[in-house]
Short mmCIF file of C-alpha atoms in Angstrom, two decimals:
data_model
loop_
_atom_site.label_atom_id
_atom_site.label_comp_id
_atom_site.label_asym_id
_atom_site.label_seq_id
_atom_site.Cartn_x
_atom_site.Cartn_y
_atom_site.Cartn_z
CA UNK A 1 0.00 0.00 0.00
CA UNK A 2 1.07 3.10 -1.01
CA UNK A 3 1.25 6.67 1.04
CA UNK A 4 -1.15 8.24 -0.86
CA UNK A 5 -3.31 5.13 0.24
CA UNK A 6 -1.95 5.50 3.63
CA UNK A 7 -2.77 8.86 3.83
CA UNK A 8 -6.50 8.50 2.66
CA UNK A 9 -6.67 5.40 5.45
CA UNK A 10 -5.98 7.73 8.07
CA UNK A 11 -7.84 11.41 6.80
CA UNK A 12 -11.04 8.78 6.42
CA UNK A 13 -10.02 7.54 10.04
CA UNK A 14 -9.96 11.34 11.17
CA UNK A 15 -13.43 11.90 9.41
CA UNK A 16 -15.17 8.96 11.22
CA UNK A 17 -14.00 10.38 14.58
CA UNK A 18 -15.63 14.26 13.79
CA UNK A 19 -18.40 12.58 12.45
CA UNK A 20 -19.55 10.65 15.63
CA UNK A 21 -20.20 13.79 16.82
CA UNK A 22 -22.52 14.92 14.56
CA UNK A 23 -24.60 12.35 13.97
CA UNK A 24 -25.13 12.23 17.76
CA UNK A 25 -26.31 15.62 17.37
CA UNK A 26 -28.63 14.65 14.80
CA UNK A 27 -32.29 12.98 15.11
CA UNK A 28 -34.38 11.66 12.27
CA UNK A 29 -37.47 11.16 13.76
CA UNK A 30 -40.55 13.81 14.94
CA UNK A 31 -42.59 10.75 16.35
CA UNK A 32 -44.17 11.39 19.60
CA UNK A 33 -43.51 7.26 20.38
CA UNK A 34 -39.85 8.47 20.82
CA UNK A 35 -40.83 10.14 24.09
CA UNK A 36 -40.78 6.69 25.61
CA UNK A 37 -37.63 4.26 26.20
CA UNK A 38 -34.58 4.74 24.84
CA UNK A 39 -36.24 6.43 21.16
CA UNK A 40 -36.93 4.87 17.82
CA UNK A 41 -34.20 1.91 17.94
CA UNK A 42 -32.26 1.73 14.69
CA UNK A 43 -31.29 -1.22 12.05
CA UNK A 44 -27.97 -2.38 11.99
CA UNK A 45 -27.20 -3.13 8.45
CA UNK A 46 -26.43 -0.40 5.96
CA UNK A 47 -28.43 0.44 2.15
CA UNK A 48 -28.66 -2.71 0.97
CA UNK A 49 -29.70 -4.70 4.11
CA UNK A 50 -32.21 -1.50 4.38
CA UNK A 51 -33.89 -1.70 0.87
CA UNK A 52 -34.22 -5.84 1.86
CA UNK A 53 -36.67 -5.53 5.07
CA UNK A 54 -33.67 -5.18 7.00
CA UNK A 55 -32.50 -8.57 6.64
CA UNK A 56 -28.59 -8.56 7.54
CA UNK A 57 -27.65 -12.09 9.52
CA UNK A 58 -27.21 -14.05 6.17
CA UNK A 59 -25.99 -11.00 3.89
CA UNK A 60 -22.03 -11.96 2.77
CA UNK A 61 -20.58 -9.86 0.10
CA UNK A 62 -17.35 -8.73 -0.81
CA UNK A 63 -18.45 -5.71 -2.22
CA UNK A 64 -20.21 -3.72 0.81
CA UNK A 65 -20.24 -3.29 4.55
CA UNK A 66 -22.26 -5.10 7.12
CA UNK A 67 -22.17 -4.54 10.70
CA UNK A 68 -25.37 -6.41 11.11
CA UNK A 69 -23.34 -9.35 11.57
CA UNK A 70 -19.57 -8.72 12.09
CA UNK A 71 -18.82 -12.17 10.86
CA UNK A 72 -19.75 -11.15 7.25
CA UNK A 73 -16.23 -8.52 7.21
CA UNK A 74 -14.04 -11.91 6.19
CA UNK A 75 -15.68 -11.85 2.76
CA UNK A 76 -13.88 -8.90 1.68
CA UNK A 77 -11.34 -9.27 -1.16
CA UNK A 78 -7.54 -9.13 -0.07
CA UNK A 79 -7.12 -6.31 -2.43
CA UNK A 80 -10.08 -4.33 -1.86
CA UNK A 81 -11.14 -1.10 -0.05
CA UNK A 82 -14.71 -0.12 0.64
CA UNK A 83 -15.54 2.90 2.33
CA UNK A 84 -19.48 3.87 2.74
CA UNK A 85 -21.63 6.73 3.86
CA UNK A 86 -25.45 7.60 3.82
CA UNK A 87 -27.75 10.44 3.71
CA UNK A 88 -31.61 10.45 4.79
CA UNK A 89 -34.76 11.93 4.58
CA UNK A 90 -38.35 11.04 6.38
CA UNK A 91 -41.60 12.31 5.77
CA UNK A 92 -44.00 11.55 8.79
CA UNK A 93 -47.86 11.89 9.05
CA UNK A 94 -49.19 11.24 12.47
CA UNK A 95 -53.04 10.79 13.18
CA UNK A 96 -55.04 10.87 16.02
CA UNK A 97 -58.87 11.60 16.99
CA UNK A 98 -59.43 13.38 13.56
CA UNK A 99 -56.40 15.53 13.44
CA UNK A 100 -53.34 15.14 10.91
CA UNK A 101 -49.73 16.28 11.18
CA UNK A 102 -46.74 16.46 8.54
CA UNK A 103 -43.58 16.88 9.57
CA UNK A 104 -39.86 15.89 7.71
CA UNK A 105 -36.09 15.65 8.67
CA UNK A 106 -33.34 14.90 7.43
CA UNK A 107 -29.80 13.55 8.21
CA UNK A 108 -26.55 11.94 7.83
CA UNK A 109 -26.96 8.38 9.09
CA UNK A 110 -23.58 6.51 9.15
CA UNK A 111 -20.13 6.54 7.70
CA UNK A 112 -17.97 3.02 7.89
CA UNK A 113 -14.85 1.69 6.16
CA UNK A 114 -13.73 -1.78 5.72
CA UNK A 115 -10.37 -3.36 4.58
CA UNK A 116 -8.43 -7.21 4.62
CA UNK A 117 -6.09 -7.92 7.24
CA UNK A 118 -5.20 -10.56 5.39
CA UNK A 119 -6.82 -13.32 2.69
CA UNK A 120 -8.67 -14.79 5.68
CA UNK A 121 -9.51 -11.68 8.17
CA UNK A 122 -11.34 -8.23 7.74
CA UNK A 123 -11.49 -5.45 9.63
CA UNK A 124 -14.36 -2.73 9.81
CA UNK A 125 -15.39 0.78 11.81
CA UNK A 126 -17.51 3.42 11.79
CA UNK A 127 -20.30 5.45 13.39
CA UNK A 128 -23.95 4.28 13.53
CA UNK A 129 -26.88 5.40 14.79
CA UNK A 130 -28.25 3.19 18.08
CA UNK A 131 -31.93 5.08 18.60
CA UNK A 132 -33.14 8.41 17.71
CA UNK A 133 -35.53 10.84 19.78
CA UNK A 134 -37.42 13.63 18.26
CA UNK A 135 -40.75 15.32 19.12
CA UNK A 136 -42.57 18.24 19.92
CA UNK A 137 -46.37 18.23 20.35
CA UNK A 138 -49.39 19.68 22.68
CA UNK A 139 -52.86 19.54 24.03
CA UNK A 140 -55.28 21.62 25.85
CA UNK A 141 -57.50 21.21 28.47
CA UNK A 142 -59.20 23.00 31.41
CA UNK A 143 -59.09 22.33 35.17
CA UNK A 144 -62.47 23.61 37.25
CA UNK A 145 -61.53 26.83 39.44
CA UNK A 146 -60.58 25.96 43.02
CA UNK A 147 -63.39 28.89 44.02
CA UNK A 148 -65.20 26.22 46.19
CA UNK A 149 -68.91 27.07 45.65
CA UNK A 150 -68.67 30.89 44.78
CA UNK A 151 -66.81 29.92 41.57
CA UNK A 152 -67.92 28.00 39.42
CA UNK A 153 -65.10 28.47 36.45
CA UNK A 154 -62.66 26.51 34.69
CA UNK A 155 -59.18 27.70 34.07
CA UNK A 156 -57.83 26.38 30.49
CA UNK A 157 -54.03 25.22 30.18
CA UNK A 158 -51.60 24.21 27.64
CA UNK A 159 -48.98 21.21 28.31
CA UNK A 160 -46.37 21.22 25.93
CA UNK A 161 -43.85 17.68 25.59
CA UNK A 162 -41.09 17.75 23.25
CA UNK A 163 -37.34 16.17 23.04
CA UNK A 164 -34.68 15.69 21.48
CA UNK A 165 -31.38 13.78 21.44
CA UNK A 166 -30.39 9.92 20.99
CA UNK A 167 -27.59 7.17 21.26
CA UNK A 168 -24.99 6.72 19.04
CA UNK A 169 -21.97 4.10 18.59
CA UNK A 170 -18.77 4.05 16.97
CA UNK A 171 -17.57 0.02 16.35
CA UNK A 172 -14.86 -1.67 15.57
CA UNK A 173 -15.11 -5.09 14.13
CA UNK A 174 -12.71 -7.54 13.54
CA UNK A 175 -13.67 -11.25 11.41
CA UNK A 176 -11.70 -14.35 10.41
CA UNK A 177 -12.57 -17.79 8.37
CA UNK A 178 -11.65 -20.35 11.05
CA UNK A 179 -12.45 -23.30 8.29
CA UNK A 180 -13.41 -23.28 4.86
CA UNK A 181 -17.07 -22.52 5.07
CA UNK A 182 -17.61 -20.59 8.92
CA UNK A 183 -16.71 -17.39 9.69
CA UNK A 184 -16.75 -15.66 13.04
CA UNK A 185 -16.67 -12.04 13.91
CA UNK A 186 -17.44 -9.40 16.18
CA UNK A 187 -17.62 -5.64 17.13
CA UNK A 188 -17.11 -3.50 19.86
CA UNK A 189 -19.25 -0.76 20.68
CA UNK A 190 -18.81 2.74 22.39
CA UNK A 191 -22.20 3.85 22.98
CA UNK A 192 -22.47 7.64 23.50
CA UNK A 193 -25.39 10.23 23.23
CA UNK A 194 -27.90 12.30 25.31
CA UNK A 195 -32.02 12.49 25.32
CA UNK A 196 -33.21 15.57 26.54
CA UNK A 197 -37.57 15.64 27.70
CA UNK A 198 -39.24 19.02 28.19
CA UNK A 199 -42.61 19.19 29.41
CA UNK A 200 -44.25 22.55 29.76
CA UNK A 201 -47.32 23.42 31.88
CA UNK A 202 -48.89 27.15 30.86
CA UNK A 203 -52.15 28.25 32.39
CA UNK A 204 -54.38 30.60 31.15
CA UNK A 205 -54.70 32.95 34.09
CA UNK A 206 -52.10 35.28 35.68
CA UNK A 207 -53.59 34.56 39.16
CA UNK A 208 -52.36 30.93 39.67
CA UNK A 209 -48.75 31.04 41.32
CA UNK A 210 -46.22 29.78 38.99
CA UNK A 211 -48.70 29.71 36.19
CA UNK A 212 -45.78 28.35 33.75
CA UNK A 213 -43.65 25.49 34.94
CA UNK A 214 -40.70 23.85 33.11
CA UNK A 215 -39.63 20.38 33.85
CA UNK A 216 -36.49 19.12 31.82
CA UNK A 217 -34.99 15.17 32.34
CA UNK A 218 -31.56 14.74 30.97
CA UNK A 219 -30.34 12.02 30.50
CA UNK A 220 -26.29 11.42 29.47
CA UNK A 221 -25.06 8.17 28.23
CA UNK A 222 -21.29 6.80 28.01
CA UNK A 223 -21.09 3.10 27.53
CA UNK A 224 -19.21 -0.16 26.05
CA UNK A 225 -21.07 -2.75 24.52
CA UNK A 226 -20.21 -5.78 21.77
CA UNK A 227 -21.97 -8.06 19.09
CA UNK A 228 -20.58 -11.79 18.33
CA UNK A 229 -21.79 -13.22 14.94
CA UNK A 230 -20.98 -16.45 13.04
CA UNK A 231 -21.53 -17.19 9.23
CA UNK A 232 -21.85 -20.60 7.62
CA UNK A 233 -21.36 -20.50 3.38
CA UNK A 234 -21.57 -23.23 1.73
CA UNK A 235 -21.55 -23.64 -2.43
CA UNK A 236 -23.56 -26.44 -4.09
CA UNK A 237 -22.74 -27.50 -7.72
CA UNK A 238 -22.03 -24.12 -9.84
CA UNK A 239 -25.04 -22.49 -9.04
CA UNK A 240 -26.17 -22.82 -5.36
CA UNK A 241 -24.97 -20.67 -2.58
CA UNK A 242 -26.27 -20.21 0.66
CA UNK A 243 -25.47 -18.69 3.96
CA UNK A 244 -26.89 -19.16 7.62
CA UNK A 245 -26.51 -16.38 10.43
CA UNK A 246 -26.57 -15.90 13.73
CA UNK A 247 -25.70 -12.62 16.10
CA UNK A 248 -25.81 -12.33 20.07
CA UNK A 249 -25.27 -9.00 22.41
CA UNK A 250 -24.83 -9.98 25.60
CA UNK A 251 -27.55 -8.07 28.66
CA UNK A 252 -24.65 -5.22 29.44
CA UNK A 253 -25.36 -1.58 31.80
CA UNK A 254 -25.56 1.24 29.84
CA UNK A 255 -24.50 4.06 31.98
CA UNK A 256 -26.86 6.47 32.89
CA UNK A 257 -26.35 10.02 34.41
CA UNK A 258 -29.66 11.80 34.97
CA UNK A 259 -30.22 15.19 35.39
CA UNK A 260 -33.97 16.78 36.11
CA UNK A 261 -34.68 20.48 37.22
CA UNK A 262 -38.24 21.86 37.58
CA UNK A 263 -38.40 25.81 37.14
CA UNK A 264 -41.64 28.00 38.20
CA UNK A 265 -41.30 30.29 41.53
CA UNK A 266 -38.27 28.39 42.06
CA UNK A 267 -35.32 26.14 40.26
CA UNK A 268 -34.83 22.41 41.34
CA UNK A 269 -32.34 20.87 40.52
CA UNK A 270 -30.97 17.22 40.89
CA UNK A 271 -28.90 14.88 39.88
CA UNK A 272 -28.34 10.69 40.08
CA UNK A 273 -26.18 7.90 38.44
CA UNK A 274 -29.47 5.64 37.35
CA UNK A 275 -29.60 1.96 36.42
CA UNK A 276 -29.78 1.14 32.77
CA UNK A 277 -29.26 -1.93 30.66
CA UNK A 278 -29.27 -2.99 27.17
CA UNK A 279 -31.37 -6.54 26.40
CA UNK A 280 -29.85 -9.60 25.43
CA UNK A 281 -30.80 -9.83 21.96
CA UNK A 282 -30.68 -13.14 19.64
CA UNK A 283 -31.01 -12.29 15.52
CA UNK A 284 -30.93 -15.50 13.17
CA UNK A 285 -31.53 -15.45 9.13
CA UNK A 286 -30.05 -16.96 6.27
CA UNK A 287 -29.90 -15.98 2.62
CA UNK A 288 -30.09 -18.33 -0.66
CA UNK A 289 -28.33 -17.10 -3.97
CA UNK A 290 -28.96 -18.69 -7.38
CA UNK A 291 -26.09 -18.18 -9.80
CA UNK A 292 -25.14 -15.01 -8.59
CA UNK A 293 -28.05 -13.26 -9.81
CA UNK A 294 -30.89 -13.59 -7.48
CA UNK A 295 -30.72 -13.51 -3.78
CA UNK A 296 -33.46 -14.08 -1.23
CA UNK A 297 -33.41 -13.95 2.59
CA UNK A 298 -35.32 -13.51 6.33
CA UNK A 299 -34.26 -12.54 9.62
CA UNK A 300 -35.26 -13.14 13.14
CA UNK A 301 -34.46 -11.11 15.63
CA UNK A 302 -35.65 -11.14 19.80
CA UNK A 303 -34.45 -8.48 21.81
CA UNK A 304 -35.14 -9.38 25.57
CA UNK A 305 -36.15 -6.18 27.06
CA UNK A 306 -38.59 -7.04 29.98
CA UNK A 307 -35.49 -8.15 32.18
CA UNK A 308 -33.65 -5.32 31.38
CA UNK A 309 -33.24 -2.20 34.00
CA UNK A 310 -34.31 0.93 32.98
CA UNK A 311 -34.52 3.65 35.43
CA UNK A 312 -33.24 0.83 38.04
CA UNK A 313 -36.71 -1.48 37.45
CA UNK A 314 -37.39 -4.94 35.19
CA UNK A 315 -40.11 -5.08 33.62
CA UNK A 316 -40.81 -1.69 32.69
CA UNK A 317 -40.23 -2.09 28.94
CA UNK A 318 -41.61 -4.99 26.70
CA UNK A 319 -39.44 -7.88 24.96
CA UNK A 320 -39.26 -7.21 21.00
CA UNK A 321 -39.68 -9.46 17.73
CA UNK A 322 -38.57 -8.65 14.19
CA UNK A 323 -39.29 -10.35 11.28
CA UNK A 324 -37.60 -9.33 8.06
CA UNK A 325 -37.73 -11.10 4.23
CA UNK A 326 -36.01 -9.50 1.56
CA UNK A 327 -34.57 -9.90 -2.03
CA UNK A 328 -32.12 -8.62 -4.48
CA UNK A 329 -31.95 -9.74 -8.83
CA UNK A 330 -29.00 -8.88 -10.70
CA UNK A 331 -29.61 -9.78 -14.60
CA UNK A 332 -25.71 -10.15 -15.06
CA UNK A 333 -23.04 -8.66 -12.50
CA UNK A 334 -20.72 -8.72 -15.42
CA UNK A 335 -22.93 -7.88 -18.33
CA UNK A 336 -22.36 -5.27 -21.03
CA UNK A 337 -25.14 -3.07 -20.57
CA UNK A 338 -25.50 -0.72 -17.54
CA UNK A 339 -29.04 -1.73 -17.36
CA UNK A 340 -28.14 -5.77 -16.84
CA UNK A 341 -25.44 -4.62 -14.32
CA UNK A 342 -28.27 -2.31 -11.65
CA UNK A 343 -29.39 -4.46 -8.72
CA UNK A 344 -33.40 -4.29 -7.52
CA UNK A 345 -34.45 -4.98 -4.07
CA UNK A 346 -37.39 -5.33 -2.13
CA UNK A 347 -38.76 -6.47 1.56
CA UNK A 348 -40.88 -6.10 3.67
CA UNK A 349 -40.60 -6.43 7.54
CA UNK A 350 -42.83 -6.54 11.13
CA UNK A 351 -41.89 -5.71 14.82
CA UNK A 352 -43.25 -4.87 17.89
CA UNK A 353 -42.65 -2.19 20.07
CA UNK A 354 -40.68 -2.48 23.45
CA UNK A 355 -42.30 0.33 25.00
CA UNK A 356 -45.99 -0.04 26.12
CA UNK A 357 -48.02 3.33 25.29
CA UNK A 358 -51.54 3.92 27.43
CA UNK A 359 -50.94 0.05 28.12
CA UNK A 360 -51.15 -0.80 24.85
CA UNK A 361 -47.73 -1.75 22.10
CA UNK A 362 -47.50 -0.24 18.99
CA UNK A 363 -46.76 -2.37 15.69
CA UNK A 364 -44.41 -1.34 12.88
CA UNK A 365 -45.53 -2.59 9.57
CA UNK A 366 -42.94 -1.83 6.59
CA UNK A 367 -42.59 -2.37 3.06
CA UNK A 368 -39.20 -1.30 1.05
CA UNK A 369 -37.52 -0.88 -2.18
CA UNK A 370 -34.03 -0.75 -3.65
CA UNK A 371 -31.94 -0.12 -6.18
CA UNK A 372 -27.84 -0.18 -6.68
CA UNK A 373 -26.46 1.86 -9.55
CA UNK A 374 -22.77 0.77 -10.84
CA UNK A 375 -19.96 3.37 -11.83
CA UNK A 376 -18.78 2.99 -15.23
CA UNK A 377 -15.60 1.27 -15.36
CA UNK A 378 -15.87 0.71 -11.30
CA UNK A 379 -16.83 -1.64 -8.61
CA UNK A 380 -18.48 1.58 -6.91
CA UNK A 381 -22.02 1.33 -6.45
CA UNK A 382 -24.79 4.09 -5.84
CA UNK A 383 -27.56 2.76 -3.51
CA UNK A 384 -31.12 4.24 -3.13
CA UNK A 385 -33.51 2.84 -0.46
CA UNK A 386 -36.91 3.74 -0.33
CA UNK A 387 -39.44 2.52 3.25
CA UNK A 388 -42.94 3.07 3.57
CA UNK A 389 -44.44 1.92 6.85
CA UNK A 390 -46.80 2.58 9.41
CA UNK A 391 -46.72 2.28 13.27
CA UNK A 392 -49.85 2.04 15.62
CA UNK A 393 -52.28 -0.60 15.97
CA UNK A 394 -56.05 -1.49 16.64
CA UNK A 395 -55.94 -0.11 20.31
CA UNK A 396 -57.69 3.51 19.82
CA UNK A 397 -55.71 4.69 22.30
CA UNK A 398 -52.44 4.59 20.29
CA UNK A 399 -51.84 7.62 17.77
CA UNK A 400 -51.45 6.17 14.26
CA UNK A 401 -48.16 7.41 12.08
CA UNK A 402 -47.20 6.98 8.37
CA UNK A 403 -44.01 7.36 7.24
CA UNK A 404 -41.99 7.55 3.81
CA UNK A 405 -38.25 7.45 4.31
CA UNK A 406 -35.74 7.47 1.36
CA UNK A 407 -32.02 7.00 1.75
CA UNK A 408 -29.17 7.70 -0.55
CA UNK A 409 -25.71 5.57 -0.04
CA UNK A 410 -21.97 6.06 -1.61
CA UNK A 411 -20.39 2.33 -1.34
CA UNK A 412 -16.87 2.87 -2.60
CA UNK A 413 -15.14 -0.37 -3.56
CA UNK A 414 -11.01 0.42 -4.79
CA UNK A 415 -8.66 -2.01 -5.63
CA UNK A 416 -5.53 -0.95 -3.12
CA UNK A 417 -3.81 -3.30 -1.65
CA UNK A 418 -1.63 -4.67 -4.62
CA UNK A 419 2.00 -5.52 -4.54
CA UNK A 420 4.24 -4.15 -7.53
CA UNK A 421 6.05 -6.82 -8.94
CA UNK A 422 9.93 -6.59 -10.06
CA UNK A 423 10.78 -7.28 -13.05
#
């Protein structure tokens, strides 16, 4: 490798470490559900695992990234280098009792690079999104004047809840072939972020004492966390291929420092070192490829979050399920014209919510597409992913939100590391 390509290595290095800071600062999301938990929990995998349903334990390619399951880095090529990075947008439309809201943001979701260690080992990092929290909505209502019999009046106030913030983690994943046809891998997580809740009370009149009050929750996360995954590939005949996947994250405390302060006639303030932990989670999927042109998969994954802590209690959040199926077609990877060289993918996906809502949990119904456009002359690929999905259910009590999100992804694949021969 060359110092130009040395250079690159580390100036890419230096831009993964100023981005985790940014996308921590950023939330794609205006759903009020986010209020609850930890946020809107992200997927793992990057464009293409997106545009499949977010299928990601079976997915083995040489040509982009996967942290879904770290045991997919040994496919790489030893001479390759893929670098990625992705853009987002989401338009929401939230429902409830006859009224309709729009609202859209926009963000930069993840940057990751991967490269060989050697034939049999790859090596990955980068910054991902964990959750996101984002919302900002209000009500009215009207409490009866405390007048006693000589009044009999009602005093109208506003509440107002929004928030802001979310959890973010830079990895590092390491992955080796220990035989022919099983891979094992896994990353290493720094978890880092802050949610921030405001809830404003505003009544009408001027007589009440403290007629506004402020009350703001903080809460500041640092933690270390890790995903294990294993990969069996196997090749039957010429055209056969098919891979089974499994991940684990281990139940692990994710340090909590919470802050709240109330403000009216007077600022409170206070501050505690809470109990948090992240679920043990168990993901399993596989993927089947015929003749390197079309590729179908699912994914299970079980995230055990009834007998985690949060805010020092089990219990208090529910356990999730996702389901994901997905597919890609290639006509021919190698053909002559562009058109036979663009991948389409599609999927579709369901999961529940692990945070109960009015006593009721929310389901997240989703349907995606994809499509990968090849450079000319380049093992560079464009990716757009596009999600439609909708979150509620048939309790009444639970608001109802639509949402259209569409993704854009760079997944640079160079040929680097190459030995000049001596002639």
């Amino acid at each position: 490798m060359n110092k130009v390509q040395n250079l690159i290595i580390l100036v890419l290095t230096v831009v993964i470490s100023m981005t985790a800071a940014g996308i921590a600062a950023q939330n794609n999301t205006n759903s009020p559900y986010t209020r609850y938990g930890y946020g809107q929990l992200q997927d793992q995998g990057f464009s293409v695992s997106q545009s499949m349903g977010g299928i990601s334990y079976g997915l083995r390619s040489n040509a982009t990234i996967n942290p879904g399951n770290p045991a997919s880095y040994s496919a790489i090529d030893s001479t390759s280098f893929l670098f990625e990075f992705s853009a987002s947008g989401l338009l929401s439309s939230f429902s409830s009792g006859g009224a309709t809201r729009n609202t859209f943001t926009g963000n930069l979701d993840y940057i990751a690079l991967q490269v060989p260690v050697t034939k049999w080992m790859g090596l990955s990092a980068g910054v991902i999104p964990f959750s996101f929290v984002g919302y900002n909505y209000n009500f009215n209502d009207s409490v009866k004047n405390a007048g006693g019999e000589t009044d009999h009046g009602y005093t109208g106030y506003t509440q107002a809840f929004n928030g802001k913030g979310g959890i973010s983690q830079v990895y590092l994943g390491l992955a080796f072939d220990l035989f022919d046809h099983l891979s094992l891998g896994a990353n290493a997580y720094y978890m880092f972020g802050d949610i921030t809740h405001y809830r404003t009370l505003a009544f009408e009149s001027t007589d009440i004492l403290a007629n506004s009050t402020v009350s703001t929750s903080e809460l500041y996360i640092s933690s270390f966390n890790a995903r294990f995954g294993l990969q069996y590939h196997e090749t039957v005949g010429d055209k056969h291929a098919f891979t089974i996947g499994a991940v684990y994250e281990f139940k692990s405390p994710l340090g909590g420092k919470l802050t709240e302060s109330t403000s009216g006639v007077d600022t409170v303030t206070t501050s505690s070192v809470e109990s948090f932990e992240l679920p043990d989670t168990y993901g399993g999927g596989f993927t089947y490829t015929y003749d390197g042109r079309f590729t179908i998969g699912a994914d299970a994954t079980y995230q055990a979050f009834s007998s985690a802590k949060y805010y020092g209690v089990t219990d208090s959040l529910s356990n999730r399920l996702k389901l994901s199926l997905g597919a890609e077609y290639v006509n021919d990877p190698r053909g002559h014209r562009y058109v036979d060289r663009m991948h389409w993918r599609l999927g579709a996906s369901y999961s529940d919510s692990y945070v109960r809502v009015n006593g009721a949990t929310a389901k997240d119904f989703a349907v995606t597409l994809g499509i990968g456009l090849p450079l000319r002359n380049s093992k560079t690929m464009i990716n757009f992913d596009l999600k439609y999905g909708n979150i509620g259910g048939a309790n009444q009590a639970l608001l109802n939100e639509q949402y259209v999100q569409l993704g854009i992804n760079v997944a640079l694949n160079e040929t680097w590391f190459v030995r000049s021969k001596v002639r």
